[in-house]
Protein backbone atom coordinates (compact mmCIF):
# COMPACT_ATOMS: atom_id res chain seq x y z
CA UNK A 1 0.00 0.00 0.00
CA UNK A 2 1.39 3.42 -0.84
CA UNK A 3 1.35 6.26 1.70
CA UNK A 4 1.38 10.02 1.40
CA UNK A 5 4.77 11.25 2.53
CA UNK A 6 5.08 13.63 5.46
CA UNK A 7 8.81 14.27 5.31
CA UNK A 8 9.87 17.40 7.21
CA UNK A 9 11.99 19.91 5.31
CA UNK A 10 14.38 22.45 6.76
CA UNK A 11 15.01 25.15 4.16
CA UNK A 12 12.53 27.46 2.48
CA UNK A 13 13.56 30.36 0.28
CA UNK A 14 11.32 33.42 0.36
CA UNK A 15 11.81 36.42 -1.86
CA UNK A 16 14.44 38.05 0.34
CA UNK A 17 15.19 35.70 3.21
CA UNK A 18 15.83 32.03 3.97
CA UNK A 19 13.62 30.31 6.51
CA UNK A 20 15.39 27.47 8.32
CA UNK A 21 14.20 24.90 10.81
CA UNK A 22 16.22 25.61 13.96
CA UNK A 23 17.78 22.18 14.53
CA UNK A 24 19.34 23.28 17.81
CA UNK A 25 15.88 23.34 19.39
CA UNK A 26 14.51 20.02 18.09
CA UNK A 27 12.70 17.92 19.14
CA UNK A 28 11.19 20.01 21.95
CA UNK A 29 10.56 23.14 19.93
CA UNK A 30 9.76 23.19 16.23
CA UNK A 31 10.86 26.69 15.34
CA UNK A 32 11.63 28.28 11.97
CA UNK A 33 13.97 31.27 11.89
CA UNK A 34 14.69 33.88 9.23
CA UNK A 35 18.20 34.44 7.93
CA UNK A 36 18.86 37.76 6.24
CA UNK A 37 22.45 38.90 6.83
CA UNK A 38 25.68 37.08 5.99
CA UNK A 39 26.55 37.02 9.71
CA UNK A 40 23.24 35.27 10.50
CA UNK A 41 23.96 32.65 7.84
CA UNK A 42 27.47 32.10 9.22
CA UNK A 43 26.15 31.81 12.77
CA UNK A 44 23.37 29.37 11.77
CA UNK A 45 25.94 27.07 10.16
CA UNK A 46 28.61 27.20 12.86
CA UNK A 47 26.13 26.74 15.74
CA UNK A 48 24.38 23.79 14.00
CA UNK A 49 21.03 25.53 13.66
CA UNK A 50 21.37 24.14 10.17
CA UNK A 51 23.62 21.14 9.66
CA UNK A 52 24.24 18.15 7.45
CA UNK A 53 26.56 18.50 4.46
CA UNK A 54 24.04 19.29 1.66
CA UNK A 55 21.93 21.62 3.84
CA UNK A 56 25.07 23.51 4.89
CA UNK A 57 26.01 23.96 1.21
CA UNK A 58 22.53 25.19 0.24
CA UNK A 59 22.33 27.58 3.18
CA UNK A 60 25.73 29.06 2.36
CA UNK A 61 24.73 29.44 -1.30
CA UNK A 62 21.57 31.33 -0.37
CA UNK A 63 23.52 33.41 2.14
CA UNK A 64 26.15 34.45 -0.37
CA UNK A 65 23.59 35.13 -3.10
CA UNK A 66 21.32 37.10 -0.80
CA UNK A 67 24.14 39.16 0.59
CA UNK A 68 25.48 39.84 -2.92
CA UNK A 69 22.05 41.15 -3.92
CA UNK A 70 22.50 43.85 -1.28
CA UNK A 71 25.97 45.06 -2.40
CA UNK A 72 25.90 48.75 -3.15
CA UNK A 73 28.76 48.92 -5.63
CA UNK A 74 29.17 50.55 -9.02
CA UNK A 75 31.52 48.21 -10.87
CA UNK A 76 31.56 44.48 -11.45
CA UNK A 77 35.13 44.45 -10.22
CA UNK A 78 34.10 45.82 -6.82
CA UNK A 79 31.20 43.37 -6.76
CA UNK A 80 33.45 40.36 -7.38
CA UNK A 81 35.94 41.56 -4.80
CA UNK A 82 33.26 41.73 -2.10
CA UNK A 83 31.78 38.41 -3.24
CA UNK A 84 35.17 36.71 -2.90
CA UNK A 85 35.65 38.04 0.63
CA UNK A 86 32.23 36.81 1.74
CA UNK A 87 32.70 33.48 0.00
CA UNK A 88 35.91 32.94 1.99
CA UNK A 89 34.12 33.95 5.20
CA UNK A 90 31.30 31.41 4.73
CA UNK A 91 33.65 28.68 3.48
CA UNK A 92 35.51 28.84 6.81
CA UNK A 93 32.38 28.15 8.88
CA UNK A 94 32.70 24.35 8.84
CA UNK A 95 35.75 22.62 7.37
CA UNK A 96 34.81 18.96 6.80
CA UNK A 97 31.61 19.01 4.72
CA UNK A 98 32.92 19.59 1.20
CA UNK A 99 29.41 20.40 -0.08
CA UNK A 100 29.90 23.84 1.46
CA UNK A 101 32.81 24.80 -0.79
CA UNK A 102 31.26 22.92 -3.70
CA UNK A 103 28.07 25.01 -3.51
CA UNK A 104 29.99 28.28 -3.12
CA UNK A 105 32.15 27.35 -6.14
CA UNK A 106 29.02 26.72 -8.19
CA UNK A 107 27.93 30.27 -7.39
CA UNK A 108 31.35 31.68 -8.25
CA UNK A 109 31.15 30.06 -11.71
CA UNK A 110 28.07 32.16 -12.43
CA UNK A 111 30.21 35.28 -12.29
CA UNK A 112 32.32 34.08 -15.23
CA UNK A 113 29.40 34.77 -17.55
CA UNK A 114 27.97 38.08 -16.35
CA UNK A 115 28.61 41.53 -17.67
CA UNK A 116 26.88 43.77 -15.12
CA UNK A 117 26.25 44.03 -11.39
CA UNK A 118 22.51 43.59 -11.88
CA UNK A 119 22.95 40.52 -14.02
CA UNK A 120 25.31 39.07 -11.40
CA UNK A 121 22.75 39.58 -8.62
CA UNK A 122 19.91 37.95 -10.56
CA UNK A 123 21.98 35.01 -11.75
CA UNK A 124 23.48 34.28 -8.34
CA UNK A 125 20.07 34.03 -6.76
CA UNK A 126 18.84 31.80 -9.60
CA UNK A 127 21.87 29.57 -9.13
CA UNK A 128 21.15 29.11 -5.41
CA UNK A 129 17.50 28.26 -6.15
CA UNK A 130 18.61 25.83 -8.84
CA UNK A 131 21.06 24.11 -6.46
CA UNK A 132 18.20 23.65 -4.01
CA UNK A 133 15.94 22.03 -6.63
CA UNK A 134 18.79 19.84 -7.92
CA UNK A 135 19.52 18.58 -4.41
CA UNK A 136 15.94 17.44 -3.93
CA UNK A 137 15.99 15.49 -7.19
CA UNK A 138 19.40 14.01 -6.32
CA UNK A 139 18.25 12.89 -2.85
CA UNK A 140 15.19 11.23 -4.31
CA UNK A 141 17.40 9.25 -6.70
CA UNK A 142 19.69 8.27 -3.81
CA UNK A 143 16.59 7.02 -1.99
CA UNK A 144 15.50 4.95 -5.01
CA UNK A 145 18.98 3.49 -5.41
CA UNK A 146 19.18 2.87 -1.66
CA UNK A 147 15.91 0.96 -1.79
CA UNK A 148 17.32 -1.28 -4.49
CA UNK A 149 20.16 -2.46 -2.22
CA UNK A 150 18.08 -2.61 0.95
CA UNK A 151 15.13 -4.39 -0.65
CA UNK A 152 15.65 -7.68 1.16
CA UNK A 153 16.79 -5.99 4.38
CA UNK A 154 14.43 -4.81 7.03
CA UNK A 155 16.45 -4.12 10.17
CA UNK A 156 18.85 -1.29 9.48
CA UNK A 157 21.08 0.84 11.70
CA UNK A 158 22.15 4.44 11.15
CA UNK A 159 24.06 7.18 12.95
CA UNK A 160 23.77 10.97 13.09
CA UNK A 161 21.11 12.54 10.88
CA UNK A 162 21.63 12.16 7.15
CA UNK A 163 17.97 12.85 6.62
CA UNK A 164 15.56 15.22 5.00
CA UNK A 165 16.48 18.03 7.38
CA UNK A 166 20.18 17.59 6.53
CA UNK A 167 19.40 18.17 2.84
CA UNK A 168 16.68 19.84 0.76
CA UNK A 169 14.34 16.85 1.18
CA UNK A 170 14.43 13.04 1.71
CA UNK A 171 18.07 13.02 2.88
CA UNK A 172 20.73 10.55 1.83
CA UNK A 173 21.02 7.67 4.33
CA UNK A 174 17.42 8.18 5.47
CA UNK A 175 15.99 8.62 1.97
CA UNK A 176 15.29 4.88 1.45
CA UNK A 177 13.29 4.84 4.69
CA UNK A 178 11.13 7.80 3.65
CA UNK A 179 10.62 6.45 0.13
CA UNK A 180 10.07 2.98 1.56
CA UNK A 181 7.05 4.41 3.40
CA UNK A 182 5.75 5.82 0.13
CA UNK A 183 6.14 2.46 -1.58
CA UNK A 184 4.79 0.35 1.25
CA UNK A 185 8.14 -1.10 2.41
CA UNK A 186 8.47 -1.09 6.20
CA UNK A 187 11.94 -0.76 7.73
CA UNK A 188 12.85 -1.15 11.35
CA UNK A 189 15.50 1.46 12.01
CA UNK A 190 17.95 1.55 14.91
CA UNK A 191 19.20 5.12 15.37
CA UNK A 192 22.42 5.65 17.33
CA UNK A 193 21.98 8.70 19.58
CA UNK A 194 25.23 10.24 18.26
CA UNK A 195 27.14 11.88 21.07
CA UNK A 196 28.12 14.55 21.74
CA UNK A 197 25.32 16.68 20.29
CA UNK A 198 22.76 13.93 19.76
CA UNK A 199 21.78 14.33 16.12
CA UNK A 200 20.48 10.73 16.24
CA UNK A 201 18.31 11.20 19.31
CA UNK A 202 17.11 14.74 18.68
CA UNK A 203 16.88 14.75 14.88
CA UNK A 204 16.77 11.29 13.29
CA UNK A 205 14.33 9.89 15.85
CA UNK A 206 12.12 12.97 15.38
CA UNK A 207 12.36 13.03 11.59
CA UNK A 208 11.57 9.32 11.17
CA UNK A 209 8.67 9.58 13.59
CA UNK A 210 7.28 12.50 11.59
CA UNK A 211 7.45 10.34 8.50
CA UNK A 212 5.89 7.31 10.20
CA UNK A 213 9.01 5.11 10.04
CA UNK A 214 9.50 2.55 12.83
CA UNK A 215 12.53 3.91 14.72
CA UNK A 216 14.23 2.68 17.89
CA UNK A 217 16.77 4.84 19.67
CA UNK A 218 19.95 3.36 21.18
CA UNK A 219 23.06 4.92 22.69
CA UNK A 220 26.21 4.67 20.59
CA UNK A 221 27.75 2.15 22.97
CA UNK A 222 24.81 -0.22 22.39
CA UNK A 223 25.60 -0.65 18.70
CA UNK A 224 27.52 -3.97 18.92
CA UNK A 225 25.04 -5.55 21.27
CA UNK A 226 22.09 -4.40 19.16
CA UNK A 227 23.63 -5.70 15.93
CA UNK A 228 24.01 -9.13 17.54
CA UNK A 229 20.80 -9.32 19.53
CA UNK A 230 18.40 -7.63 17.09
CA UNK A 231 19.81 -9.11 13.90
CA UNK A 232 20.74 -5.85 12.18
CA UNK A 233 20.94 -6.62 8.45
CA UNK A 234 22.60 -3.46 7.13
CA UNK A 235 24.09 -0.16 8.25
CA UNK A 236 23.60 2.97 6.17
CA UNK A 237 25.25 6.31 6.91
CA UNK A 238 25.73 9.69 5.24
CA UNK A 239 28.99 11.42 4.35
CA UNK A 240 30.63 14.81 4.65
CA UNK A 241 33.52 14.18 2.28
CA UNK A 242 34.56 11.17 0.23
CA UNK A 243 38.14 10.91 -1.05
CA UNK A 244 39.18 9.65 -4.47
CA UNK A 245 39.89 6.18 -2.99
CA UNK A 246 36.51 5.93 -1.19
CA UNK A 247 37.70 6.80 2.34
CA UNK A 248 34.69 8.57 3.85
CA UNK A 249 34.43 11.25 6.53
CA UNK A 250 31.16 11.24 8.43
CA UNK A 251 29.93 11.97 11.94
CA UNK A 252 32.17 10.74 14.76
CA UNK A 253 31.27 7.14 15.57
CA UNK A 254 30.70 6.09 11.95
CA UNK A 255 34.02 4.28 11.55
CA UNK A 256 33.28 2.37 14.76
CA UNK A 257 30.09 1.02 13.14
CA UNK A 258 32.02 0.01 10.02
CA UNK A 259 34.46 -2.00 12.13
CA UNK A 260 31.56 -3.70 13.94
CA UNK A 261 29.97 -4.51 10.58
CA UNK A 262 33.14 -6.28 9.52
CA UNK A 263 33.08 -8.33 12.70
CA UNK A 264 29.42 -9.31 12.32
CA UNK A 265 29.54 -9.60 8.54
CA UNK A 266 26.88 -6.92 8.01
CA UNK A 267 26.91 -4.80 4.82
CA UNK A 268 27.96 -1.19 5.45
CA UNK A 269 26.64 1.41 2.99
CA UNK A 270 27.45 5.09 2.58
CA UNK A 271 24.79 7.24 0.88
CA UNK A 272 25.90 10.56 -0.62
CA UNK A 273 25.42 12.86 -3.60
CA UNK A 274 28.27 13.40 -6.07
CA UNK A 275 28.74 16.87 -4.50
CA UNK A 276 30.19 15.09 -1.43
CA UNK A 277 33.10 13.60 -3.38
CA UNK A 278 36.37 15.48 -3.20
CA UNK A 279 38.65 14.01 -5.80
CA UNK A 280 41.42 16.40 -4.83
CA UNK A 281 41.75 14.50 -1.56
CA UNK A 282 43.48 11.28 -2.49
CA UNK A 283 42.63 9.45 0.72
CA UNK A 284 41.21 10.07 4.18
CA UNK A 285 44.46 11.62 5.42
CA UNK A 286 43.74 14.63 3.21
CA UNK A 287 40.34 15.31 4.84
CA UNK A 288 40.29 18.14 7.41
CA UNK A 289 38.53 17.00 10.58
CA UNK A 290 36.62 19.68 12.43
CA UNK A 291 37.27 19.92 16.17
CA UNK A 292 34.48 21.59 18.10
CA UNK A 293 34.28 23.29 21.47
CA UNK A 294 34.77 21.47 24.78
CA UNK A 295 31.31 22.37 26.12
CA UNK A 296 29.70 19.93 23.65
CA UNK A 297 31.28 17.17 25.76
CA UNK A 298 31.45 18.64 29.24
CA UNK A 299 27.82 19.79 29.37
CA UNK A 300 24.42 18.39 28.44
CA UNK A 301 21.72 20.98 27.86
CA UNK A 302 23.68 23.51 29.94
CA UNK A 303 24.32 21.13 32.86
CA UNK A 304 27.98 20.43 33.60
CA UNK A 305 28.70 16.67 33.54
CA UNK A 306 32.51 16.59 33.76
CA UNK A 307 35.09 17.98 36.18
CA UNK A 308 36.18 21.54 35.54
CA UNK A 309 39.41 21.83 33.51
CA UNK A 310 39.41 18.19 32.37
CA UNK A 311 41.25 17.80 29.04
CA UNK A 312 38.75 17.35 26.21
CA UNK A 313 39.20 16.05 22.66
CA UNK A 314 36.17 16.70 20.45
CA UNK A 315 36.61 15.66 16.79
CA UNK A 316 33.23 16.02 15.04
CA UNK A 317 33.99 13.49 12.31
CA UNK A 318 35.98 10.34 11.67
CA UNK A 319 37.12 8.60 8.50
CA UNK A 320 35.85 5.17 7.55
CA UNK A 321 38.51 3.39 5.49
CA UNK A 322 37.25 2.40 2.03
CA UNK A 323 37.99 -1.29 2.61
CA UNK A 324 35.20 -1.41 5.22
CA UNK A 325 32.57 0.05 2.86
CA UNK A 326 30.32 -2.36 0.95
CA UNK A 327 28.96 0.22 -1.46
CA UNK A 328 28.45 3.96 -1.92
CA UNK A 329 24.90 4.84 -2.92
CA UNK A 330 24.83 7.95 -5.12
CA UNK A 331 22.30 9.56 -7.45
CA UNK A 332 24.29 8.09 -10.32
CA UNK A 333 24.03 4.52 -9.08
CA UNK A 334 25.76 2.34 -6.53
CA UNK A 335 29.53 2.35 -6.52
CA UNK A 336 31.35 -0.80 -5.47
CA UNK A 337 35.05 -1.58 -4.88
CA UNK A 338 37.51 -0.94 -6.32
CA UNK A 339 36.35 2.53 -5.38
CA UNK A 340 39.29 4.28 -6.95
CA UNK A 341 38.00 3.04 -10.29
CA UNK A 342 34.23 3.21 -9.73
CA UNK A 343 34.52 6.76 -8.36
CA UNK A 344 36.69 7.88 -11.26
CA UNK A 345 34.28 6.34 -13.77
CA UNK A 346 31.02 7.59 -12.25
CA UNK A 347 31.91 10.82 -10.50
CA UNK A 348 34.96 11.87 -12.53
CA UNK A 349 36.02 15.48 -12.43
CA UNK A 350 33.62 17.56 -10.38
CA UNK A 351 31.99 20.61 -11.99
O1 LIG B 1 27.88 17.88 12.40
P1 LIG B 1 26.74 17.57 11.48
O2 LIG B 1 25.45 17.34 12.18
O3 LIG B 1 26.63 18.58 10.35
O4 LIG B 1 27.16 16.19 10.80
C1 LIG B 1 26.33 15.65 9.82
C2 LIG B 1 26.76 14.34 9.30
O5 LIG B 1 27.77 13.79 9.68
C3 LIG B 1 25.90 13.75 8.21
O6 LIG B 1 25.92 12.35 8.27
C4 LIG B 1 26.42 14.19 6.85
O7 LIG B 1 26.61 15.58 6.80
C5 LIG B 1 25.51 13.78 5.74
S1 LIG B 1 23.99 14.69 5.73
C6 LIG B 1 23.09 14.12 4.42
XYZ file of N, CA, C and O and ligand atoms in Angstrom, residues 48 51-54 56 94 97 159-163 166-167 171-173 199 237-240 250-251 290 316-317, ligand 1:
127
model
N 25.188 24.981 14.327
C 24.382 23.790 13.996
C 22.873 24.046 14.021
O 22.100 23.109 14.213
N 22.461 22.025 9.722
C 23.624 21.145 9.663
C 23.323 20.013 8.706
O 22.202 19.867 8.223
N 24.356 19.178 8.481
C 24.237 18.154 7.451
C 24.846 18.734 6.180
O 24.505 19.865 5.795
N 25.739 17.942 5.539
C 26.560 18.503 4.459
C 25.759 19.216 3.352
O 26.023 20.383 3.043
N 24.737 18.579 2.744
C 24.037 19.293 1.664
C 23.295 20.538 2.147
O 23.301 21.577 1.474
N 24.081 22.468 4.626
C 25.074 23.515 4.887
C 25.430 24.215 3.564
O 25.484 25.445 3.470
N 32.542 25.753 8.424
C 32.702 24.349 8.837
C 33.632 23.672 7.834
O 33.343 23.649 6.635
N 32.618 19.246 5.770
C 31.608 19.009 4.715
C 31.997 19.732 3.434
O 31.913 20.955 3.344
N 23.480 6.278 11.937
C 24.056 7.176 12.950
C 23.902 8.607 12.456
O 23.790 8.843 11.255
N 23.908 9.550 13.383
C 23.769 10.967 13.088
C 22.421 11.223 12.410
O 21.464 10.455 12.586
N 22.322 12.287 11.659
C 21.110 12.539 10.884
C 21.535 12.889 9.465
O 22.046 13.983 9.217
N 21.390 11.921 8.572
C 21.629 12.165 7.149
C 20.261 12.111 6.484
O 20.014 11.352 5.551
N 19.372 12.925 7.020
C 17.972 12.851 6.618
C 17.508 14.049 5.835
O 18.305 14.881 5.375
N 18.756 17.349 6.794
C 20.181 17.592 6.533
C 20.412 17.913 5.060
O 21.554 18.100 4.628
N 19.317 17.932 4.296
C 19.398 18.169 2.845
C 18.211 19.072 2.468
O 17.599 19.684 3.335
N 16.807 13.414 2.265
C 18.067 13.022 2.881
C 18.852 12.088 1.988
O 18.532 11.892 0.807
N 19.906 11.508 2.579
C 20.727 10.546 1.833
C 20.540 9.172 2.486
O 19.788 8.350 1.983
N 21.157 8.969 3.661
C 21.021 7.667 4.330
C 19.574 7.381 4.745
O 19.152 6.222 4.794
N 22.559 14.197 17.352
C 21.777 14.326 16.119
C 20.869 13.109 15.902
O 19.809 13.221 15.286
N 24.846 5.036 6.305
C 25.251 6.314 6.907
C 25.418 7.359 5.806
O 25.516 7.015 4.625
N 25.477 8.618 6.200
C 25.732 9.691 5.244
C 27.226 9.956 5.122
O 28.047 9.158 5.590
N 27.579 11.069 4.510
C 28.992 11.417 4.349
C 29.151 12.920 4.271
O 28.260 13.627 3.793
N 30.294 13.387 4.748
C 30.635 14.808 4.648
C 31.691 15.070 3.587
O 31.781 16.163 3.045
N 32.551 11.022 7.994
C 31.159 11.243 8.431
C 31.201 11.451 9.945
O 32.263 11.397 10.582
N 30.051 11.670 10.511
C 29.935 11.968 11.943
C 30.745 11.000 12.803
O 30.784 9.802 12.534
N 37.020 18.578 11.557
C 36.617 19.682 12.429
C 36.700 19.262 13.899
O 36.231 18.192 14.272
N 34.639 16.176 15.438
C 33.230 16.023 15.044
C 33.022 14.921 14.013
O 31.891 14.488 13.789
N 34.104 14.483 13.381
C 33.989 13.485 12.309
C 35.090 12.443 12.438
O 36.104 12.703 13.093
O 27.881 17.876 12.399
P 26.741 17.572 11.480
O 25.447 17.340 12.180
O 26.631 18.582 10.352
O 27.161 16.192 10.804
C 26.326 15.648 9.824
C 26.756 14.335 9.301
O 27.770 13.788 9.681
C 25.897 13.750 8.213
O 25.916 12.351 8.272
C 26.422 14.192 6.846
O 26.606 15.579 6.803
C 25.511 13.783 5.742
S 23.988 14.693 5.726
C 23.093 14.122 4.416
